[in-house]
Coordinates of C-alpha atoms and ligand atoms in Angstrom, one line a residue:
M60 CA 0.0 0.0 0.0
S61 CA 1.2 3.5 -0.9
I62 CA 0.5 6.4 1.5
T63 CA 1.1 9.9 0.2
K64 CA 0.2 13.4 1.0
T65 CA -2.0 14.8 -1.8
T66 CA -2.2 18.3 -0.3
D67 CA -2.5 19.9 3.1
G68 CA -4.9 17.8 5.1
I69 CA -5.5 15.2 2.4
Y70 CA -3.8 11.9 2.2
K71 CA -4.1 9.2 -0.5
L72 CA -3.9 5.5 0.2
S73 CA -3.5 3.3 -2.9
T74 CA -3.3 -0.4 -3.3
N75 CA -2.6 -2.1 -6.7
I76 CA -4.5 -5.1 -7.8
E77 CA -3.5 -7.4 -10.6
D78 CA -3.7 -11.0 -11.6
I79 CA -7.5 -10.8 -11.7
L80 CA -10.0 -9.8 -14.3
F81 CA -11.5 -6.4 -13.3
E82 CA -15.2 -6.7 -12.7
G83 CA -14.6 -10.4 -13.5
I84 CA -14.3 -9.5 -17.2
W85 CA -11.6 -7.1 -18.1
E86 CA -8.0 -8.0 -18.6
I87 CA -5.7 -5.5 -16.7
P88 CA -2.1 -6.4 -17.9
N89 CA -0.8 -3.3 -16.0
G90 CA -3.0 -3.7 -12.9
V91 CA -5.2 -1.0 -11.5
S92 CA -5.0 1.0 -8.3
L93 CA -7.8 1.4 -5.7
N94 CA -7.4 4.9 -4.1
S95 CA -8.8 5.9 -0.8
Y96 CA -8.5 9.4 0.7
V97 CA -8.3 10.7 4.2
V98 CA -9.5 14.3 4.6
K99 CA -8.7 16.1 7.8
G100 CA -10.5 19.2 9.2
Q101 CA -11.3 19.3 12.8
K102 CA -13.2 16.1 12.0
T103 CA -11.9 13.4 9.7
A104 CA -13.5 11.8 6.7
L105 CA -12.6 8.7 4.7
I106 CA -13.5 8.8 1.0
D107 CA -13.6 6.1 -1.6
G108 CA -11.9 2.7 -2.0
F109 CA -11.1 1.5 1.5
C110 CA -8.2 -0.4 -0.1
G111 CA -9.8 -3.8 -0.3
W112 CA -8.2 -6.8 -1.9
D113 CA -4.9 -6.0 -0.2
G114 CA -5.0 -9.1 1.9
V115 CA -6.5 -8.2 5.3
P116 CA -8.2 -5.1 6.7
E117 CA -5.5 -4.8 9.3
T118 CA -3.2 -3.5 6.5
F119 CA -5.5 -0.6 6.0
F120 CA -6.0 0.0 9.7
A121 CA -2.2 0.0 10.2
A122 CA -1.9 2.5 7.4
L123 CA -4.4 4.8 9.2
D124 CA -2.4 4.4 12.4
Q125 CA 0.8 5.3 10.5
M126 CA -1.0 8.5 9.4
E127 CA -1.9 9.2 13.0
V128 CA -5.6 8.7 12.0
P129 CA -6.6 5.6 14.0
L130 CA -9.9 4.2 12.8
N131 CA -11.7 5.2 16.0
T132 CA -11.0 8.9 15.2
V133 CA -12.7 8.7 11.8
D134 CA -15.9 10.6 12.0
Y135 CA -17.3 10.1 8.5
I136 CA -17.2 7.7 5.6
I137 CA -18.1 9.1 2.3
I138 CA -19.3 6.5 -0.2
N139 CA -19.1 8.0 -3.6
H140 CA -20.1 4.6 -5.2
M141 CA -21.2 1.3 -3.7
E142 CA -19.4 -1.0 -6.1
P143 CA -17.2 -3.2 -3.8
D144 CA -13.9 -1.8 -5.1
H145 CA -15.0 1.4 -3.3
S146 CA -16.9 0.0 -0.4
G147 CA -15.6 -3.5 0.3
W148 CA -14.3 -2.8 3.8
I149 CA -17.2 -1.1 5.3
E150 CA -18.2 -4.2 7.2
D151 CA -14.7 -4.4 8.8
I152 CA -14.8 -0.7 9.6
K153 CA -18.2 -1.0 11.1
K154 CA -17.1 -3.8 13.4
I155 CA -14.5 -1.5 14.9
K156 CA -16.4 1.8 14.8
D157 CA -20.1 1.1 14.6
D158 CA -21.2 4.7 15.1
V159 CA -19.3 6.1 12.1
Q160 CA -21.6 8.3 10.0
I161 CA -21.9 7.4 6.4
F162 CA -22.7 9.9 3.6
C163 CA -24.0 8.6 0.3
T164 CA -26.8 8.9 -2.3
A165 CA -30.2 7.4 -1.8
M166 CA -29.4 4.5 -4.1
S167 CA -26.1 3.8 -2.3
K168 CA -28.1 3.6 0.9
N169 CA -30.3 1.0 -0.7
L170 CA -27.3 -0.9 -2.0
L171 CA -25.6 -0.8 1.5
D172 CA -28.5 -2.7 2.8
S173 CA -28.5 -5.2 -0.2
F174 CA -24.7 -5.8 -0.1
Y175 CA -23.9 -5.6 3.6
G176 CA -27.2 -5.5 5.5
H177 CA -26.2 -2.1 6.8
T178 CA -29.0 0.4 7.6
K179 CA -27.7 2.6 10.5
N180 CA -26.1 6.0 10.7
I181 CA -26.6 6.7 7.0
N182 CA -27.0 10.3 5.8
V183 CA -28.5 10.5 2.3
I184 CA -27.2 13.5 0.4
K185 CA -28.8 15.6 -2.3
D186 CA -27.1 17.4 -5.1
G187 CA -25.1 20.3 -3.6
D188 CA -25.4 19.2 0.1
R189 CA -22.4 20.1 2.3
L190 CA -20.6 18.5 5.2
D191 CA -18.5 20.9 7.4
L192 CA -15.4 19.1 8.7
G193 CA -14.3 22.3 10.6
G194 CA -11.1 24.2 10.2
G195 CA -12.5 25.8 7.0
R196 CA -12.9 22.5 5.3
I197 CA -16.3 21.8 3.7
L198 CA -17.1 18.8 1.6
Q199 CA -19.8 19.3 -1.1
F200 CA -21.6 16.4 -2.8
Y201 CA -22.7 16.2 -6.4
T202 CA -24.6 13.3 -7.9
T203 CA -23.1 11.8 -11.1
P204 CA -25.5 9.0 -11.9
N205 CA -24.2 6.2 -14.1
V206 CA -20.6 7.3 -14.0
H207 CA -20.4 4.4 -13.4
W208 CA -23.4 3.0 -11.5
P209 CA -26.7 4.9 -10.9
D210 CA -25.6 5.5 -7.3
C211 CA -22.5 7.5 -8.1
M212 CA -21.5 10.9 -6.8
V213 CA -18.4 13.0 -6.5
T214 CA -17.2 14.9 -3.4
F215 CA -15.6 18.4 -3.7
D216 CA -13.3 19.8 -1.0
T217 CA -13.9 23.6 -1.0
K218 CA -10.7 24.3 0.9
S219 CA -8.2 22.7 -1.5
G220 CA -10.3 22.5 -4.6
T221 CA -9.9 18.8 -4.7
L222 CA -12.5 16.8 -6.6
F223 CA -12.8 13.2 -5.3
S224 CA -14.2 11.9 -8.5
C225 CA -14.5 8.1 -7.8
D226 CA -14.7 6.2 -11.2
A227 CA -14.8 9.4 -13.2
F228 CA -11.4 10.5 -14.5
G229 CA -9.9 7.2 -13.5
S230 CA -7.5 5.0 -15.3
Y231 CA -6.1 1.5 -15.2
G232 CA -2.4 1.0 -14.4
N233 CA -0.7 0.4 -11.1
V234 CA 0.5 3.5 -9.2
K235 CA 3.5 4.0 -6.9
D236 CA 4.2 6.9 -4.5
D237 CA 4.8 9.1 -7.5
G238 CA 1.3 8.6 -8.8
Y239 CA 0.7 12.4 -9.3
D240 CA 0.9 14.1 -12.7
D241 CA 3.4 16.6 -11.4
L242 CA 5.8 13.8 -10.3
L243 CA 5.6 11.7 -13.5
T244 CA 7.5 11.9 -16.8
E245 CA 5.9 12.7 -20.1
E246 CA 6.5 9.0 -20.9
D247 CA 4.6 8.0 -17.8
L248 CA 1.7 10.3 -18.7
V249 CA 1.5 8.7 -22.1
F250 CA 1.3 5.3 -20.4
Y251 CA -1.6 6.5 -18.2
E252 CA -3.4 8.0 -21.0
K253 CA -3.5 4.6 -22.8
E254 CA -4.6 3.0 -19.5
A255 CA -7.3 5.7 -19.1
V256 CA -8.9 5.2 -22.6
R257 CA -9.0 1.4 -22.1
Y258 CA -10.5 1.9 -18.6
Y259 CA -13.0 4.2 -20.1
A260 CA -13.9 1.8 -22.9
N261 CA -14.3 -1.1 -20.5
I262 CA -16.0 0.6 -17.6
V263 CA -17.6 3.9 -18.5
A264 CA -18.2 3.8 -22.3
T265 CA -21.8 2.6 -22.1
F266 CA -22.6 5.7 -20.0
S267 CA -21.0 8.3 -22.2
S268 CA -24.1 10.5 -22.3
F269 CA -24.1 10.5 -18.5
T270 CA -20.4 11.3 -18.5
K271 CA -21.1 14.4 -20.6
K272 CA -23.7 15.5 -18.0
A273 CA -21.2 14.9 -15.1
L274 CA -18.6 16.9 -17.0
A275 CA -21.0 19.8 -17.3
K276 CA -21.7 19.7 -13.6
C277 CA -18.0 19.5 -12.7
A278 CA -17.3 22.5 -14.9
T279 CA -19.1 24.7 -12.4
L280 CA -16.6 23.8 -9.7
P281 CA -13.2 25.6 -9.1
I282 CA -11.3 22.3 -9.4
K283 CA -7.5 22.5 -8.6
I284 CA -6.9 18.7 -8.0
V285 CA -8.6 15.7 -9.5
A286 CA -8.4 12.7 -7.2
P287 CA -10.0 9.6 -8.7
G288 CA -10.7 6.2 -7.2
H289 CA -8.4 4.6 -9.7
G290 CA -5.2 5.7 -11.3
I291 CA -3.1 8.9 -10.8
V292 CA -4.0 12.2 -9.2
W293 CA -4.0 15.3 -11.3
R294 CA -2.5 18.3 -9.4
K295 CA -0.5 20.1 -12.0
N296 CA -3.0 20.0 -14.9
P297 CA -6.4 18.7 -13.7
Q298 CA -7.9 20.0 -16.9
K299 CA -5.9 17.5 -18.9
I300 CA -7.9 14.5 -17.6
I301 CA -11.2 16.4 -17.7
D302 CA -10.6 17.2 -21.4
D303 CA -9.5 13.7 -22.1
Y304 CA -12.8 12.4 -20.6
A305 CA -14.7 14.9 -22.8
R306 CA -12.9 13.4 -25.8
Y307 CA -13.5 9.8 -24.7
A308 CA -17.2 10.6 -24.2
A309 CA -17.4 12.2 -27.7
Y310 CA -15.8 9.1 -29.3
S311 CA -18.9 7.1 -28.6
Q312 CA -20.7 9.1 -31.3
G313 CA -17.6 9.3 -33.5
P314 CA -15.4 10.3 -35.1
A315 CA -12.6 9.3 -32.8
K316 CA -8.9 9.5 -33.5
R317 CA -7.3 9.3 -36.9
E318 CA -6.9 5.6 -36.5
I319 CA -8.2 2.4 -38.0
C320 CA -8.7 -0.9 -36.0
L321 CA -8.5 -4.2 -37.9
L322 CA -10.4 -7.0 -36.1
W323 CA -10.1 -10.4 -37.6
G324 CA -10.7 -14.1 -37.1
S325 CA -10.0 -17.0 -39.5
M326 CA -10.7 -20.7 -39.4
Y327 CA -8.4 -22.2 -42.0
G328 CA -6.5 -19.2 -43.3
M329 CA -8.7 -18.1 -46.2
T330 CA -9.9 -14.9 -44.6
E331 CA -6.4 -14.5 -43.1
R332 CA -5.0 -14.1 -46.6
G333 CA -7.2 -11.0 -47.0
V334 CA -6.1 -9.8 -43.5
N335 CA -2.5 -10.1 -44.5
K336 CA -3.2 -7.9 -47.6
I337 CA -4.9 -5.3 -45.4
K338 CA -2.0 -5.3 -42.9
E339 CA 0.5 -4.6 -45.7
L340 CA -1.6 -1.8 -47.0
L341 CA -2.0 -0.2 -43.5
Q342 CA 1.7 -0.6 -42.9
D343 CA 2.5 1.2 -46.2
S344 CA 0.1 4.1 -45.3
D345 CA 0.7 6.8 -42.7
M346 CA -2.5 5.9 -40.9
D347 CA -2.4 4.9 -37.2
Y348 CA -3.8 1.5 -36.8
T349 CA -4.2 -1.4 -34.4
V350 CA -4.8 -5.1 -35.2
H351 CA -6.5 -7.7 -33.0
N352 CA -7.2 -11.4 -33.6
V353 CA -10.5 -11.9 -31.8
A354 CA -9.6 -15.5 -31.0
E355 CA -6.5 -14.3 -29.1
D356 CA -7.0 -10.9 -27.7
S357 CA -9.5 -10.2 -24.8
W358 CA -12.5 -8.0 -25.1
G359 CA -11.1 -5.4 -22.8
I360 CA -8.0 -4.9 -24.9
I361 CA -10.0 -4.9 -28.2
L362 CA -12.4 -2.3 -26.8
G363 CA -9.6 0.0 -25.9
S364 CA -8.4 0.0 -29.5
V365 CA -11.9 0.2 -31.0
W366 CA -12.8 3.2 -28.9
N367 CA -9.9 5.3 -30.4
A368 CA -10.7 4.2 -34.0
T369 CA -12.7 6.2 -36.5
G370 CA -12.4 3.4 -39.1
I371 CA -12.9 -0.3 -38.4
I372 CA -12.2 -3.2 -40.7
L373 CA -13.8 -6.5 -39.9
A374 CA -12.5 -9.7 -41.3
M375 CA -14.2 -13.0 -40.4
P376 CA -15.7 -16.0 -42.2
T377 CA -19.1 -17.4 -42.1
Y378 CA -19.4 -20.2 -39.5
E379 CA -22.3 -22.6 -39.6
N380 CA -24.4 -20.2 -41.6
K381 CA -23.7 -17.4 -39.1
M382 CA -20.8 -15.0 -38.3
F383 CA -17.6 -16.4 -36.9
P384 CA -18.9 -16.5 -33.3
L385 CA -16.0 -14.9 -31.5
M386 CA -16.4 -11.9 -33.8
A387 CA -20.1 -11.8 -33.3
A388 CA -19.6 -11.8 -29.5
V389 CA -17.2 -8.9 -29.5
L390 CA -19.3 -6.9 -32.0
E391 CA -22.3 -7.4 -29.7
E392 CA -20.3 -6.1 -26.8
M393 CA -19.1 -3.1 -28.9
G394 CA -22.8 -2.4 -29.5
K395 CA -23.6 -2.4 -25.8
K396 CA -20.6 -0.1 -25.2
K397 CA -22.1 2.3 -27.8
V398 CA -19.3 2.2 -30.4
L399 CA -21.4 4.2 -32.9
N400 CA -21.1 5.9 -36.2
R401 CA -17.9 4.3 -37.4
V402 CA -16.8 4.0 -41.1
A403 CA -16.1 0.4 -41.9
F404 CA -15.9 -2.5 -44.3
R405 CA -15.9 -6.2 -44.0
I406 CA -14.1 -9.0 -45.8
G407 CA -14.6 -12.7 -45.2
S408 CA -14.7 -16.2 -46.7
F409 CA -17.6 -18.7 -46.9
G410 CA -17.8 -22.3 -48.0
W411 CA -21.2 -23.1 -49.5
A412 CA -23.4 -20.2 -48.4
G413 CA -22.8 -16.9 -46.7
G414 CA -24.4 -15.9 -43.4
A415 CA -21.9 -13.6 -41.6
E416 CA -23.1 -10.6 -43.5
K417 CA -26.7 -11.2 -42.4
E418 CA -25.7 -11.5 -38.8
L419 CA -23.5 -8.4 -39.0
A420 CA -26.5 -6.4 -40.3
A421 CA -28.7 -7.8 -37.4
I422 CA -26.1 -6.8 -34.8
M423 CA -25.8 -3.3 -36.2
E424 CA -29.6 -2.9 -36.3
R425 CA -30.1 -4.4 -32.8
N426 CA -27.6 -2.1 -31.2
K427 CA -28.4 1.0 -33.4
M428 CA -24.7 1.3 -34.2
N429 CA -25.2 3.2 -37.5
W430 CA -21.8 2.3 -39.0
N431 CA -21.2 3.5 -42.6
F432 CA -20.0 0.4 -44.5
L433 CA -18.1 0.3 -47.8
P434 CA -19.1 -2.6 -50.0
K435 CA -18.1 -5.9 -48.5
V436 CA -15.5 -8.2 -50.1
E437 CA -16.8 -11.7 -49.5
F438 CA -15.3 -14.7 -51.3
K439 CA -16.1 -18.4 -51.8
G440 CA -13.1 -20.2 -50.4
A441 CA -9.9 -18.4 -51.0
P442 CA -9.7 -14.7 -52.2
T443 CA -8.9 -14.2 -55.9
E444 CA -6.8 -11.5 -57.4
A445 CA -10.0 -9.6 -58.1
D446 CA -10.8 -9.8 -54.4
F447 CA -7.4 -8.5 -53.4
T448 CA -7.9 -5.5 -55.8
K449 CA -11.3 -4.7 -54.2
I450 CA -9.7 -5.0 -50.7
E451 CA -7.0 -2.5 -51.8
E452 CA -9.6 -0.1 -53.1
N453 CA -11.6 -0.4 -49.9
V454 CA -8.6 0.2 -47.6
K455 CA -7.6 3.3 -49.6
E456 CA -11.2 4.6 -49.5
L457 CA -11.5 3.9 -45.8
I458 CA -8.3 5.8 -45.1
A459 CA -9.6 8.8 -47.2
K460 CA -12.9 8.7 -45.2
V461 CA -11.0 8.6 -41.8
D462 CA -8.8 11.5 -43.0
E463 CA -11.9 13.5 -44.0
L464 CA -13.7 12.9 -40.7
T465 CA -10.7 13.7 -38.5
K466 CA -9.1 16.6 -40.3
Ligands
FEO267 FE1 -14.4 1.6 -9.5 FE2 -17.6 1.3 -10.6 O1 -16.1 0.9 -9.5

């Protein structure tokens, strides 16, 4: 566990988790941090994470002792969000300090009962409510529903201008004691930006319209520090992560970056021949691109690339009169995450009859994805020279469309 001073009277406790799938789904090759914050006025509040999954609660309690904030001196627990990565240790805390006062939204109160059977000493906040910690330190609460669950809120410290933003403005990636934007190198910040967009695509993307509303609400606050529940804290340039999140939210509706994502799957190498041609063409262009084999790369990694891409190329065969199922599954998930309004085309092989194309149309329709497709290049068995020519024409046209949309 890392314990650091964020600013006067505010301390961050971070623990990194890895070797799991986040939410039981998402691969996190570089881990993810869970951040808690101790805020001291004349009274003391604990905000966010509670550092679960670090082994035993005693680790957390020892950390509080180390900060000279023994648990029995904590007056308030602020639950910005009830998902257990932010609330998992409430039961342990309650065992030691049963009279601690909890502040949360009405829905969090409901979930506290559902998750932990806890119903006492809960103060339900409304938008803009305040909690005076004394010493000139006032916490203000703002509801941010569906960033990420409907119960979410953020907490703003008026004294320091610190926004405790919970899942909003978070990123994947383990953090160390230098997990602050002013202490990291440019190279580190590039790393965390990649971790942030993948985190957004995995966790927040479905709720991009709600994210825009939360951004508008946060824009009314004089924010000097952004302190999320996951990832690094932004003290030097908090506007950077706020602007990044505005971009990520906008990517849902497209266009996104000047980038193409090639997703492919192949049974016996026929479709893969077309994929190899596309890879050559992309490599010879100046277009940024990513490539994922849907049979090898996880959904979380694929979604991170897709979210950035304005153009998408799908390459998959027909399988048992339907689409290659691994592609169908990831496309369905992309629909749920609201990857909308992309420019795209599809290639693929079939044996005796097609079927992939029909299922692709159904997925697009069902999820209202509204992708603009160039003509498909579908071939019986292996692609012919004529098919390779059509593939080349399509790749060039897609690049031109992405250029046009992102200029
Ligand atoms: Fe970080 Fe929605 O939990």
